[in-house]
PDB file of C-alpha atoms in Angstrom:
ATOM      1  CA  UNK A 827       6.668   0.276 -31.396  1.00 87.00           C
ATOM      2  CA  UNK A 828       5.542  -1.313 -28.040  1.00 92.00           C
ATOM      3  CA  UNK A 829       1.776  -0.066 -26.528  1.00 96.00           C
ATOM      4  CA  UNK A 830       1.829  -0.292 -22.941  1.00 97.00           C
ATOM      5  CA  UNK A 831      -1.725  -0.276 -21.064  1.00 97.00           C
ATOM      6  CA  UNK A 832      -1.540  -0.259 -17.258  1.00 97.00           C
ATOM      7  CA  UNK A 833      -4.623  -1.607 -14.874  1.00 97.00           C
ATOM      8  CA  UNK A 834      -5.661  -2.283 -11.577  1.00 97.00           C
ATOM      9  CA  UNK A 835      -4.838   1.140  -9.747  1.00 97.00           C
ATOM     10  CA  UNK A 836      -7.229   2.384  -7.245  1.00 97.00           C
ATOM     11  CA  UNK A 837      -7.761   3.817  -3.685  1.00 98.00           C
ATOM     12  CA  UNK A 838      -6.850   1.260  -0.728  1.00 98.00           C
ATOM     13  CA  UNK A 839      -6.511   1.464   3.142  1.00 98.00           C
ATOM     14  CA  UNK A 840      -3.020   1.189   4.709  1.00 98.00           C
ATOM     15  CA  UNK A 841      -2.068  -2.248   4.959  1.00 98.00           C
ATOM     16  CA  UNK A 842      -4.106  -3.314   1.812  1.00 98.00           C
ATOM     17  CA  UNK A 843      -3.063  -4.716  -1.443  1.00 98.00           C
ATOM     18  CA  UNK A 844      -3.273  -4.039  -5.096  1.00 98.00           C
ATOM     19  CA  UNK A 845      -2.287  -5.698  -8.146  1.00 98.00           C
ATOM     20  CA  UNK A 846      -1.106  -3.734 -10.948  1.00 98.00           C
ATOM     21  CA  UNK A 847      -1.335  -5.145 -14.619  1.00 98.00           C
ATOM     22  CA  UNK A 848       0.607  -3.464 -17.558  1.00 98.00           C
ATOM     23  CA  UNK A 849      -0.428  -5.162 -20.871  1.00 97.00           C
ATOM     24  CA  UNK A 850       2.070  -4.857 -23.767  1.00 95.00           C
ATOM     25  CA  UNK A 851       1.258  -4.970 -27.564  1.00 90.00           C
ATOM     26  CA  UNK A 852       3.057  -4.324 -30.581  1.00 89.00           C
ATOM     27  CA  UNK A 853       6.391  -6.139 -30.649  1.00 84.00           C
ATOM     28  CA  UNK A 854       7.505  -9.495 -29.200  1.00 88.00           C
ATOM     29  CA  UNK A 855       7.109  -8.962 -25.574  1.00 90.00           C
ATOM     30  CA  UNK A 856       9.776 -11.740 -24.627  1.00 86.00           C
ATOM     31  CA  UNK A 857      12.465  -9.281 -26.352  1.00 90.00           C
ATOM     32  CA  UNK A 858      11.974  -6.935 -23.399  1.00 93.00           C
ATOM     33  CA  UNK A 859      13.136  -6.149 -19.922  1.00 96.00           C
ATOM     34  CA  UNK A 860      10.100  -4.660 -18.161  1.00 97.00           C
ATOM     35  CA  UNK A 861       9.930  -2.042 -15.318  1.00 98.00           C
ATOM     36  CA  UNK A 862       7.531  -0.464 -13.025  1.00 98.00           C
ATOM     37  CA  UNK A 863       8.146   3.218 -12.108  1.00 98.00           C
ATOM     38  CA  UNK A 864       6.158   5.576  -9.663  1.00 98.00           C
ATOM     39  CA  UNK A 865       5.700   9.717  -9.517  1.00 98.00           C
ATOM     40  CA  UNK A 866       4.117  11.009  -6.249  1.00 97.00           C
ATOM     41  CA  UNK A 867       2.741  14.732  -6.540  1.00 92.00           C
ATOM     42  CA  UNK A 868       5.464  17.013  -6.498  1.00 94.00           C
ATOM     43  CA  UNK A 869       8.174  14.433  -6.651  1.00 97.00           C
ATOM     44  CA  UNK A 870      10.533  13.031  -9.498  1.00 97.00           C
ATOM     45  CA  UNK A 871       9.431   9.600 -11.165  1.00 97.00           C
ATOM     46  CA  UNK A 872      11.246   6.764  -9.400  1.00 98.00           C
ATOM     47  CA  UNK A 873      12.264   3.484 -10.156  1.00 98.00           C
ATOM     48  CA  UNK A 874      10.058   0.746  -8.418  1.00 98.00           C
ATOM     49  CA  UNK A 875      11.183  -2.904  -9.942  1.00 98.00           C
ATOM     50  CA  UNK A 876      12.271  -4.342 -13.111  1.00 97.00           C
ATOM     51  CA  UNK A 877      12.240  -7.757 -14.341  1.00 97.00           C
ATOM     52  CA  UNK A 878      14.414  -9.151 -16.865  1.00 95.00           C
ATOM     53  CA  UNK A 879      12.907 -11.075 -20.540  1.00 91.00           C
ATOM     54  CA  UNK A 880      12.445 -14.453 -18.936  1.00 90.00           C
ATOM     55  CA  UNK A 881      11.588 -13.204 -15.358  1.00 90.00           C
ATOM     56  CA  UNK A 882      14.702 -15.001 -13.701  1.00 93.00           C
ATOM     57  CA  UNK A 883      16.023 -11.605 -12.734  1.00 95.00           C
ATOM     58  CA  UNK A 884      14.115  -9.255 -10.714  1.00 97.00           C
ATOM     59  CA  UNK A 885      15.263  -6.138  -8.611  1.00 97.00           C
ATOM     60  CA  UNK A 886      13.480  -3.541  -6.461  1.00 98.00           C
ATOM     61  CA  UNK A 887      14.025  -0.101  -5.025  1.00 98.00           C
ATOM     62  CA  UNK A 888      14.976  -0.310  -1.253  1.00 98.00           C
ATOM     63  CA  UNK A 889      11.337   1.343  -0.405  1.00 97.00           C
ATOM     64  CA  UNK A 890       9.439  -1.413  -1.746  1.00 98.00           C
ATOM     65  CA  UNK A 891      11.705  -4.464  -0.960  1.00 98.00           C
ATOM     66  CA  UNK A 892       9.953  -7.429   0.683  1.00 97.00           C
ATOM     67  CA  UNK A 893       6.449  -5.631  -0.019  1.00 98.00           C
ATOM     68  CA  UNK A 894       6.145  -5.738  -3.855  1.00 98.00           C
ATOM     69  CA  UNK A 895       6.649  -8.373  -6.405  1.00 98.00           C
ATOM     70  CA  UNK A 896       7.304  -8.012 -10.319  1.00 98.00           C
ATOM     71  CA  UNK A 897       6.296 -10.776 -12.369  1.00 98.00           C
ATOM     72  CA  UNK A 898       5.482 -11.355 -16.212  1.00 97.00           C
ATOM     73  CA  UNK A 899       3.287 -13.586 -18.175  1.00 96.00           C
ATOM     74  CA  UNK A 900       5.067 -13.776 -21.569  1.00 94.00           C
ATOM     75  CA  UNK A 901       2.059 -15.921 -23.200  1.00 95.00           C
ATOM     76  CA  UNK A 902      -0.153 -13.153 -22.068  1.00 96.00           C
ATOM     77  CA  UNK A 903       2.197  -9.834 -23.114  1.00 95.00           C
ATOM     78  CA  UNK A 904       1.520  -9.001 -19.180  1.00 97.00           C
ATOM     79  CA  UNK A 905       3.850  -7.681 -16.554  1.00 97.00           C
ATOM     80  CA  UNK A 906       2.266  -7.591 -13.096  1.00 98.00           C
ATOM     81  CA  UNK A 907       3.304  -5.813  -9.812  1.00 98.00           C
ATOM     82  CA  UNK A 908       1.765  -7.326  -6.906  1.00 98.00           C
ATOM     83  CA  UNK A 909       1.755  -4.607  -3.634  1.00 98.00           C
ATOM     84  CA  UNK A 910       1.305  -5.541  -0.374  1.00 98.00           C
ATOM     85  CA  UNK A 911       1.678  -3.765   2.840  1.00 98.00           C
ATOM     86  CA  UNK A 912       0.577  -0.606   1.137  1.00 98.00           C
ATOM     87  CA  UNK A 913       1.745   2.537   2.746  1.00 98.00           C
ATOM     88  CA  UNK A 914       0.274   6.238   2.543  1.00 97.00           C
ATOM     89  CA  UNK A 915       3.774   7.105   0.922  1.00 97.00           C
ATOM     90  CA  UNK A 916       3.095   4.507  -1.809  1.00 98.00           C
ATOM     91  CA  UNK A 917       0.697   6.733  -3.008  1.00 98.00           C
ATOM     92  CA  UNK A 918       1.574   7.912  -6.591  1.00 98.00           C
ATOM     93  CA  UNK A 919       0.782   7.798 -10.491  1.00 98.00           C
ATOM     94  CA  UNK A 920       2.366   4.197 -11.508  1.00 98.00           C
ATOM     95  CA  UNK A 921       3.820   3.618 -14.900  1.00 98.00           C
ATOM     96  CA  UNK A 922       5.336   0.572 -16.642  1.00 98.00           C
ATOM     97  CA  UNK A 923       8.088   0.824 -19.133  1.00 98.00           C
ATOM     98  CA  UNK A 924       9.691  -1.578 -21.606  1.00 97.00           C
ATOM     99  CA  UNK A 925      13.228  -1.594 -22.915  1.00 95.00           C
ATOM    100  CA  UNK A 926      15.075  -3.940 -25.410  1.00 92.00           C
ATOM    101  CA  UNK A 927      17.004  -6.070 -23.296  1.00 82.00           C
ATOM    102  CA  UNK A 928      20.324  -4.925 -24.960  1.00 86.00           C
ATOM    103  CA  UNK A 929      19.640  -1.253 -23.995  1.00 88.00           C
ATOM    104  CA  UNK A 930      19.741   0.721 -21.216  1.00 88.00           C
ATOM    105  CA  UNK A 931      17.124   3.600 -22.240  1.00 94.00           C
ATOM    106  CA  UNK A 932      13.458   2.731 -21.125  1.00 96.00           C
ATOM    107  CA  UNK A 933      12.081   3.480 -24.675  1.00 95.00           C
ATOM    108  CA  UNK A 934       8.350   2.807 -23.993  1.00 96.00           C
ATOM    109  CA  UNK A 935       5.876   3.931 -21.326  1.00 98.00           C
ATOM    110  CA  UNK A 936       2.715   3.337 -20.411  1.00 97.00           C
ATOM    111  CA  UNK A 937       0.003   6.328 -19.533  1.00 97.00           C
ATOM    112  CA  UNK A 938      -0.086   5.326 -15.926  1.00 97.00           C
ATOM    113  CA  UNK A 939      -2.508   4.190 -13.150  1.00 98.00           C
ATOM    114  CA  UNK A 940      -2.993   6.175  -9.977  1.00 98.00           C
ATOM    115  CA  UNK A 941      -2.534   4.076  -6.537  1.00 98.00           C
ATOM    116  CA  UNK A 942      -3.964   6.122  -3.698  1.00 98.00           C
ATOM    117  CA  UNK A 943      -2.899   4.616  -0.128  1.00 98.00           C
ATOM    118  CA  UNK A 944      -5.292   6.256   3.075  1.00 97.00           C
ATOM    119  CA  UNK A 945      -4.109   6.053   6.119  1.00 93.00           C
TER     120      UNK A 945
END
């Protein structure tokens, strides 16, 4: 089992920044690819960003490319999402997720952290 705990959400004005953190425990963190997802009210959960086990490969949803940066610190068992130039449409509950590098299914999820961007 992998336990994931997100933090860093909050209320910010449009154009502002937030950094989300996700602390992992339970298994060898570097065995897992990590991702960030979000779910806005009344919408499906959607992919935001992904980082591979070593941090050398990342990819992003088109809607956040150039504004968000995913990174990880395997020594601290933590993955981050730096969010800049925030827009009201970024308002959502943000979740981190983990999957073994060899698998395609996101197996473990955190409880989520609320991000609200005011206009």
